[in-house]
PDB file of C-alpha atoms and ligand atoms in Angstrom:
ATOM      1  CA  MET A  26    -252.696 104.461 143.198  1.00 95.00           C
ATOM      2  CA  LYS A  27    -253.579 103.788 146.778  1.00 98.00           C
ATOM      3  CA  ILE A  28    -256.496 104.547 149.075  1.00 98.00           C
ATOM      4  CA  ILE A  29    -255.609 105.578 152.600  1.00 98.00           C
ATOM      5  CA  CYS A  30    -258.295 106.008 155.239  1.00 98.00           C
ATOM      6  CA  ILE A  31    -258.451 107.709 158.604  1.00 96.00           C
ATOM      7  CA  GLY A  32    -260.459 106.054 161.360  1.00 91.00           C
ATOM      8  CA  ARG A  33    -261.869 107.778 164.434  1.00 89.00           C
ATOM      9  CA  ASN A  34    -261.449 111.369 163.258  1.00 93.00           C
ATOM     10  CA  TYR A  35    -264.728 112.787 164.621  1.00 91.00           C
ATOM     11  CA  ALA A  36    -265.355 112.669 168.366  1.00 86.00           C
ATOM     12  CA  ALA A  37    -269.111 112.008 168.138  1.00 84.00           C
ATOM     13  CA  HIS A  38    -268.508 108.977 165.873  1.00 83.00           C
ATOM     14  CA  ILE A  39    -265.885 107.595 168.292  1.00 82.00           C
ATOM     15  CA  ALA A  40    -268.494 107.870 171.041  1.00 81.00           C
ATOM     16  CA  GLU A  41    -271.254 106.117 169.054  1.00 84.00           C
ATOM     17  CA  LEU A  42    -269.016 103.071 168.447  1.00 83.00           C
ATOM     18  CA  GLN A  43    -267.646 103.248 172.011  1.00 83.00           C
ATOM     19  CA  ASN A  44    -264.074 103.431 170.739  1.00 84.00           C
ATOM     20  CA  GLU A  45    -261.160 105.131 172.467  1.00 82.00           C
ATOM     21  CA  LYS A  46    -260.014 108.513 171.233  1.00 79.00           C
ATOM     22  CA  PRO A  47    -256.669 107.902 169.475  1.00 81.00           C
ATOM     23  CA  ASP A  48    -253.381 109.649 170.386  1.00 87.00           C
ATOM     24  CA  GLU A  49    -252.449 109.604 166.696  1.00 90.00           C
ATOM     25  CA  PRO A  50    -254.644 109.153 163.614  1.00 91.00           C
ATOM     26  CA  VAL A  51    -255.837 105.580 163.000  1.00 93.00           C
ATOM     27  CA  ILE A  52    -254.719 104.635 159.482  1.00 96.00           C
ATOM     28  CA  PHE A  53    -255.814 101.785 157.236  1.00 97.00           C
ATOM     29  CA  THR A  54    -255.832 101.206 153.488  1.00 98.00           C
ATOM     30  CA  LYS A  55    -258.128  99.786 150.841  1.00 98.00           C
ATOM     31  CA  PRO A  56    -257.016  98.216 147.536  1.00 98.00           C
ATOM     32  CA  ASP A  57    -257.817  99.957 144.234  1.00 97.00           C
ATOM     33  CA  THR A  58    -260.400  97.224 143.559  1.00 98.00           C
ATOM     34  CA  ALA A  59    -262.512  98.808 146.338  1.00 98.00           C
ATOM     35  CA  LEU A  60    -263.252 101.843 144.143  1.00 98.00           C
ATOM     36  CA  LEU A  61    -266.719 102.399 142.698  1.00 98.00           C
ATOM     37  CA  LYS A  62    -267.180 105.382 140.390  1.00 98.00           C
ATOM     38  CA  ASN A  63    -269.811 107.095 138.245  1.00 97.00           C
ATOM     39  CA  ASN A  64    -272.715 106.165 140.547  1.00 98.00           C
ATOM     40  CA  GLU A  65    -272.283 102.473 139.816  1.00 98.00           C
ATOM     41  CA  PRO A  66    -274.462 100.336 142.112  1.00 98.00           C
ATOM     42  CA  PHE A  67    -272.941  98.540 145.084  1.00 98.00           C
ATOM     43  CA  TYR A  68    -273.622  94.799 145.122  1.00 98.00           C
ATOM     44  CA  TYR A  69    -274.113  93.479 148.641  1.00 98.00           C
ATOM     45  CA  PRO A  70    -271.776  90.497 149.149  1.00 98.00           C
ATOM     46  CA  GLU A  71    -272.806  87.252 150.851  1.00 98.00           C
ATOM     47  CA  TYR A  72    -269.999  87.087 153.455  1.00 98.00           C
ATOM     48  CA  THR A  73    -271.421  89.839 155.664  1.00 98.00           C
ATOM     49  CA  GLN A  74    -274.851  90.673 157.079  1.00 98.00           C
ATOM     50  CA  ASP A  75    -273.986  94.091 158.478  1.00 98.00           C
ATOM     51  CA  ILE A  76    -272.511  96.598 156.023  1.00 98.00           C
ATOM     52  CA  HIS A  77    -272.514 100.175 157.320  1.00 98.00           C
ATOM     53  CA  TYR A  78    -272.245 103.420 155.366  1.00 98.00           C
ATOM     54  CA  GLU A  79    -269.673 106.009 156.512  1.00 98.00           C
ATOM     55  CA  VAL A  80    -269.751 109.207 154.444  1.00 98.00           C
ATOM     56  CA  GLU A  81    -266.351 110.929 154.225  1.00 98.00           C
ATOM     57  CA  LEU A  82    -264.611 113.742 152.413  1.00 98.00           C
ATOM     58  CA  VAL A  83    -261.955 112.326 150.087  1.00 98.00           C
ATOM     59  CA  LEU A  84    -258.755 114.186 149.227  1.00 98.00           C
ATOM     60  CA  ARG A  85    -257.122 113.588 145.861  1.00 98.00           C
ATOM     61  CA  ILE A  86    -253.365 114.064 145.967  1.00 98.00           C
ATOM     62  CA  GLY A  87    -251.908 116.260 143.231  1.00 98.00           C
ATOM     63  CA  LYS A  88    -248.160 115.722 143.600  1.00 97.00           C
ATOM     64  CA  GLU A  89    -245.701 113.288 145.082  1.00 98.00           C
ATOM     65  CA  GLY A  90    -244.308 113.910 148.529  1.00 98.00           C
ATOM     66  CA  LYS A  91    -242.883 112.347 151.663  1.00 98.00           C
ATOM     67  CA  TYR A  92    -242.120 113.905 155.030  1.00 98.00           C
ATOM     68  CA  ILE A  93    -244.383 116.751 153.954  1.00 98.00           C
ATOM     69  CA  GLU A  94    -244.336 119.632 156.409  1.00 98.00           C
ATOM     70  CA  GLU A  95    -247.701 120.393 157.936  1.00 98.00           C
ATOM     71  CA  GLN A  96    -247.525 124.078 156.951  1.00 98.00           C
ATOM     72  CA  PHE A  97    -247.279 123.158 153.233  1.00 97.00           C
ATOM     73  CA  ALA A  98    -249.397 120.011 153.327  1.00 98.00           C
ATOM     74  CA  THR A  99    -252.628 121.337 151.828  1.00 98.00           C
ATOM     75  CA  LYS A 100    -250.687 122.265 148.663  1.00 98.00           C
ATOM     76  CA  TYR A 101    -250.550 118.528 147.971  1.00 98.00           C
ATOM     77  CA  ILE A 102    -254.354 118.304 147.635  1.00 98.00           C
ATOM     78  CA  ASP A 103    -255.593 118.969 144.114  1.00 97.00           C
ATOM     79  CA  ALA A 104    -259.281 118.209 144.591  1.00 98.00           C
ATOM     80  CA  ILE A 105    -261.877 117.092 147.109  1.00 98.00           C
ATOM     81  CA  GLY A 106    -264.655 114.598 146.558  1.00 98.00           C
ATOM     82  CA  LEU A 107    -267.100 112.612 148.636  1.00 98.00           C
ATOM     83  CA  GLY A 108    -266.993 108.888 149.281  1.00 98.00           C
ATOM     84  CA  ILE A 109    -268.375 106.088 151.373  1.00 98.00           C
ATOM     85  CA  ASP A 110    -266.111 103.956 153.521  1.00 98.00           C
ATOM     86  CA  PHE A 111    -268.325 100.860 153.456  1.00 98.00           C
ATOM     87  CA  THR A 112    -267.526  98.700 156.454  1.00 98.00           C
ATOM     88  CA  ALA A 113    -268.564  95.114 157.156  1.00 98.00           C
ATOM     89  CA  ARG A 114    -269.245  95.849 160.815  1.00 97.00           C
ATOM     90  CA  ASP A 115    -269.683  92.174 161.720  1.00 97.00           C
ATOM     91  CA  LEU A 116    -266.296  91.218 160.234  1.00 97.00           C
ATOM     92  CA  GLN A 117    -264.705  94.291 161.798  1.00 96.00           C
ATOM     93  CA  ALA A 118    -266.101  93.434 165.249  1.00 96.00           C
ATOM     94  CA  LYS A 119    -264.600  89.918 165.004  1.00 96.00           C
ATOM     95  CA  ALA A 120    -261.229  91.337 163.919  1.00 95.00           C
ATOM     96  CA  LYS A 121    -261.243  93.969 166.672  1.00 92.00           C
ATOM     97  CA  ALA A 122    -262.049  91.354 169.327  1.00 95.00           C
ATOM     98  CA  LYS A 123    -258.992  89.332 168.292  1.00 96.00           C
ATOM     99  CA  GLY A 124    -256.736  92.340 167.639  1.00 94.00           C
ATOM    100  CA  LEU A 125    -256.543  91.364 163.959  1.00 95.00           C
ATOM    101  CA  PRO A 126    -256.347  93.674 160.898  1.00 94.00           C
ATOM    102  CA  TRP A 127    -259.437  95.191 159.271  1.00 94.00           C
ATOM    103  CA  ALA A 128    -258.321  94.458 155.696  1.00 96.00           C
ATOM    104  CA  LEU A 129    -261.323  92.334 154.676  1.00 97.00           C
ATOM    105  CA  ALA A 130    -263.855  94.273 156.787  1.00 98.00           C
ATOM    106  CA  LYS A 131    -262.855  97.511 155.037  1.00 98.00           C
ATOM    107  CA  GLY A 132    -261.287  96.514 151.723  1.00 98.00           C
ATOM    108  CA  PHE A 133    -263.805  94.273 149.963  1.00 98.00           C
ATOM    109  CA  ASN A 134    -264.838  94.944 146.355  1.00 98.00           C
ATOM    110  CA  GLY A 135    -266.832  98.154 145.990  1.00 98.00           C
ATOM    111  CA  SER A 136    -266.176  99.292 149.554  1.00 98.00           C
ATOM    112  CA  ALA A 137    -264.968 102.730 148.392  1.00 98.00           C
ATOM    113  CA  PRO A 138    -267.514 104.534 146.201  1.00 98.00           C
ATOM    114  CA  VAL A 139    -266.220 107.994 145.249  1.00 98.00           C
ATOM    115  CA  SER A 140    -267.834 110.980 143.550  1.00 98.00           C
ATOM    116  CA  GLU A 141    -266.460 113.364 140.965  1.00 97.00           C
ATOM    117  CA  PHE A 142    -263.904 115.765 142.438  1.00 98.00           C
ATOM    118  CA  ILE A 143    -264.104 119.531 142.995  1.00 98.00           C
ATOM    119  CA  PRO A 144    -260.850 121.485 142.442  1.00 98.00           C
ATOM    120  CA  ILE A 145    -259.277 122.675 145.687  1.00 97.00           C
ATOM    121  CA  SER A 146    -259.392 126.270 144.412  1.00 97.00           C
ATOM    122  CA  GLU A 147    -263.197 126.222 144.742  1.00 97.00           C
ATOM    123  CA  PHE A 148    -263.052 125.850 148.533  1.00 97.00           C
ATOM    124  CA  ALA A 149    -262.769 129.124 150.461  1.00 96.00           C
ATOM    125  CA  ASP A 150    -261.952 127.507 153.822  1.00 97.00           C
ATOM    126  CA  LEU A 151    -260.816 123.880 154.213  1.00 97.00           C
ATOM    127  CA  LYS A 152    -261.677 124.037 157.912  1.00 95.00           C
ATOM    128  CA  ASP A 153    -265.316 124.834 157.196  1.00 96.00           C
ATOM    129  CA  ILE A 154    -266.637 122.332 154.653  1.00 98.00           C
ATOM    130  CA  HIS A 155    -270.059 120.806 155.245  1.00 98.00           C
ATOM    131  CA  PHE A 156    -271.067 117.447 153.807  1.00 98.00           C
ATOM    132  CA  SER A 157    -273.962 115.081 154.290  1.00 98.00           C
ATOM    133  CA  LEU A 158    -275.491 111.750 153.377  1.00 98.00           C
ATOM    134  CA  GLN A 159    -279.112 110.965 152.586  1.00 98.00           C
ATOM    135  CA  MET A 160    -280.483 107.447 152.499  1.00 98.00           C
ATOM    136  CA  ASN A 161    -283.863 106.940 150.833  1.00 98.00           C
ATOM    137  CA  GLY A 162    -284.540 110.661 151.125  1.00 97.00           C
ATOM    138  CA  GLU A 163    -283.698 110.976 154.823  1.00 98.00           C
ATOM    139  CA  THR A 164    -280.547 112.744 156.083  1.00 98.00           C
ATOM    140  CA  LYS A 165    -278.455 110.224 158.030  1.00 98.00           C
ATOM    141  CA  GLN A 166    -275.102 111.948 158.485  1.00 97.00           C
ATOM    142  CA  LYS A 167    -273.918 115.550 158.572  1.00 97.00           C
ATOM    143  CA  GLY A 168    -270.256 116.464 158.783  1.00 96.00           C
ATOM    144  CA  ASP A 169    -268.243 119.625 159.147  1.00 95.00           C
ATOM    145  CA  THR A 170    -264.457 119.713 158.805  1.00 96.00           C
ATOM    146  CA  SER A 171    -264.231 122.095 161.759  1.00 94.00           C
ATOM    147  CA  LEU A 172    -265.103 119.059 163.945  1.00 93.00           C
ATOM    148  CA  MET A 173    -262.223 116.826 162.775  1.00 94.00           C
ATOM    149  CA  LEU A 174    -259.737 115.756 165.449  1.00 94.00           C
ATOM    150  CA  TYR A 175    -256.937 115.769 162.837  1.00 95.00           C
ATOM    151  CA  ASP A 176    -257.277 118.271 160.002  1.00 96.00           C
ATOM    152  CA  PHE A 177    -256.228 117.731 156.375  1.00 97.00           C
ATOM    153  CA  ALA A 178    -252.747 119.222 156.861  1.00 97.00           C
ATOM    154  CA  TYR A 179    -251.963 117.104 159.911  1.00 97.00           C
ATOM    155  CA  VAL A 180    -253.228 113.941 158.237  1.00 97.00           C
ATOM    156  CA  ILE A 181    -251.138 114.506 155.087  1.00 98.00           C
ATOM    157  CA  ALA A 182    -248.001 115.326 157.093  1.00 98.00           C
ATOM    158  CA  TYR A 183    -248.529 112.288 159.323  1.00 97.00           C
ATOM    159  CA  ILE A 184    -249.244 109.729 156.581  1.00 98.00           C
ATOM    160  CA  SER A 185    -246.425 110.975 154.338  1.00 98.00           C
ATOM    161  CA  LYS A 186    -243.835 110.093 156.978  1.00 98.00           C
ATOM    162  CA  PHE A 187    -244.742 106.428 156.556  1.00 98.00           C
ATOM    163  CA  MET A 188    -246.064 106.207 152.980  1.00 98.00           C
ATOM    164  CA  THR A 189    -244.926 108.404 150.110  1.00 98.00           C
ATOM    165  CA  LEU A 190    -247.995 110.100 148.705  1.00 98.00           C
ATOM    166  CA  LYS A 191    -248.287 109.951 144.933  1.00 98.00           C
ATOM    167  CA  THR A 192    -250.344 111.805 142.369  1.00 98.00           C
ATOM    168  CA  GLY A 193    -253.815 110.305 142.205  1.00 98.00           C
ATOM    169  CA  ASP A 194    -253.811 108.758 145.675  1.00 98.00           C
ATOM    170  CA  TYR A 195    -256.986 109.159 147.717  1.00 98.00           C
ATOM    171  CA  ILE A 196    -257.290 109.904 151.408  1.00 98.00           C
ATOM    172  CA  PHE A 197    -260.629 109.192 153.122  1.00 98.00           C
ATOM    173  CA  THR A 198    -260.667 111.628 156.031  1.00 98.00           C
ATOM    174  CA  GLY A 199    -263.044 109.976 158.503  1.00 97.00           C
ATOM    175  CA  THR A 200    -266.757 109.891 159.169  1.00 96.00           C
ATOM    176  CA  PRO A 201    -268.972 111.942 161.480  1.00 95.00           C
ATOM    177  CA  GLU A 202    -271.642 110.346 163.681  1.00 94.00           C
ATOM    178  CA  GLY A 203    -274.771 108.707 162.333  1.00 95.00           C
ATOM    179  CA  VAL A 204    -273.327 105.575 160.697  1.00 96.00           C
ATOM    180  CA  GLY A 205    -275.727 102.709 160.168  1.00 97.00           C
ATOM    181  CA  PRO A 206    -276.564  99.648 158.087  1.00 98.00           C
ATOM    182  CA  VAL A 207    -277.555  99.509 154.420  1.00 98.00           C
ATOM    183  CA  LYS A 208    -279.768  96.906 152.782  1.00 98.00           C
ATOM    184  CA  ILE A 209    -280.527  95.921 149.221  1.00 98.00           C
ATOM    185  CA  GLY A 210    -282.755  98.544 147.587  1.00 98.00           C
ATOM    186  CA  ASP A 211    -281.391 101.509 149.571  1.00 98.00           C
ATOM    187  CA  ARG A 212    -280.407 104.637 147.656  1.00 98.00           C
ATOM    188  CA  LEU A 213    -277.521 106.804 148.877  1.00 98.00           C
ATOM    189  CA  LEU A 214    -277.136 110.482 147.968  1.00 98.00           C
ATOM    190  CA  GLY A 215    -274.123 112.487 149.086  1.00 98.00           C
ATOM    191  CA  PHE A 216    -273.634 116.242 149.223  1.00 98.00           C
ATOM    192  CA  ILE A 217    -270.764 118.679 149.706  1.00 98.00           C
ATOM    193  CA  GLU A 218    -272.483 121.866 150.847  1.00 97.00           C
ATOM    194  CA  GLU A 219    -275.589 121.993 148.591  1.00 96.00           C
ATOM    195  CA  ARG A 220    -273.951 120.211 145.681  1.00 98.00           C
ATOM    196  CA  GLU A 221    -275.037 116.648 144.879  1.00 98.00           C
ATOM    197  CA  MET A 222    -271.911 114.496 144.587  1.00 98.00           C
ATOM    198  CA  PHE A 223    -273.188 110.932 144.198  1.00 98.00           C
ATOM    199  CA  ASP A 224    -276.436 109.013 143.884  1.00 98.00           C
ATOM    200  CA  PHE A 225    -276.304 105.240 143.736  1.00 98.00           C
ATOM    201  CA  GLU A 226    -278.161 102.121 144.831  1.00 98.00           C
ATOM    202  CA  ILE A 227    -277.445  99.033 146.871  1.00 98.00           C
ATOM    203  CA  LYS A 228    -278.259  95.938 144.800  1.00 98.00           C
TER     204      LYS A 228
HETATM  205 MG1   MG B   3    -264.408 105.478 157.953  1.00 59.69          MG
END
């Protein structure tokens, strides 16, 4: 399986990092070794001093497809979960300055915690899903799919032109504003609507 991520998909987050608004979705990938499941703790690695949380809705792909038409694209989603796109912001800043890839800044071990998944049939409106992140009991990020620059259908159609989507692939759909650093001892709780999706610690 593969993990595909969208960068810069919420305008307020683009503004907080002073990035340019993209003409097309910004795409990057993480290896399967980035996955963390079942509320396993995240162990802070020694090669970075500035890991940020980015809470994101995660699509799980339910069937194989390429050149998927936008009008049928949401039929390729079988479930939606919540994840964190952990980012070593210091490594990413160095890479950005030199125009180099983000592979290590985004793809290190444990950089993609994901929750259990909710079947797509349980969502009444994919363009109106609320999600949020609490750290140590305080709400840090709130997202709403109505605020995405590129919606699920567009993202699936776009990616599938370049990379065949396969059953079990994950797509991280971008983070809203409010990103910030984590430190050892922090506890992260994620919600889709009122439902608790994950609860894990930084160790
Ligand atoms: Mg992200």
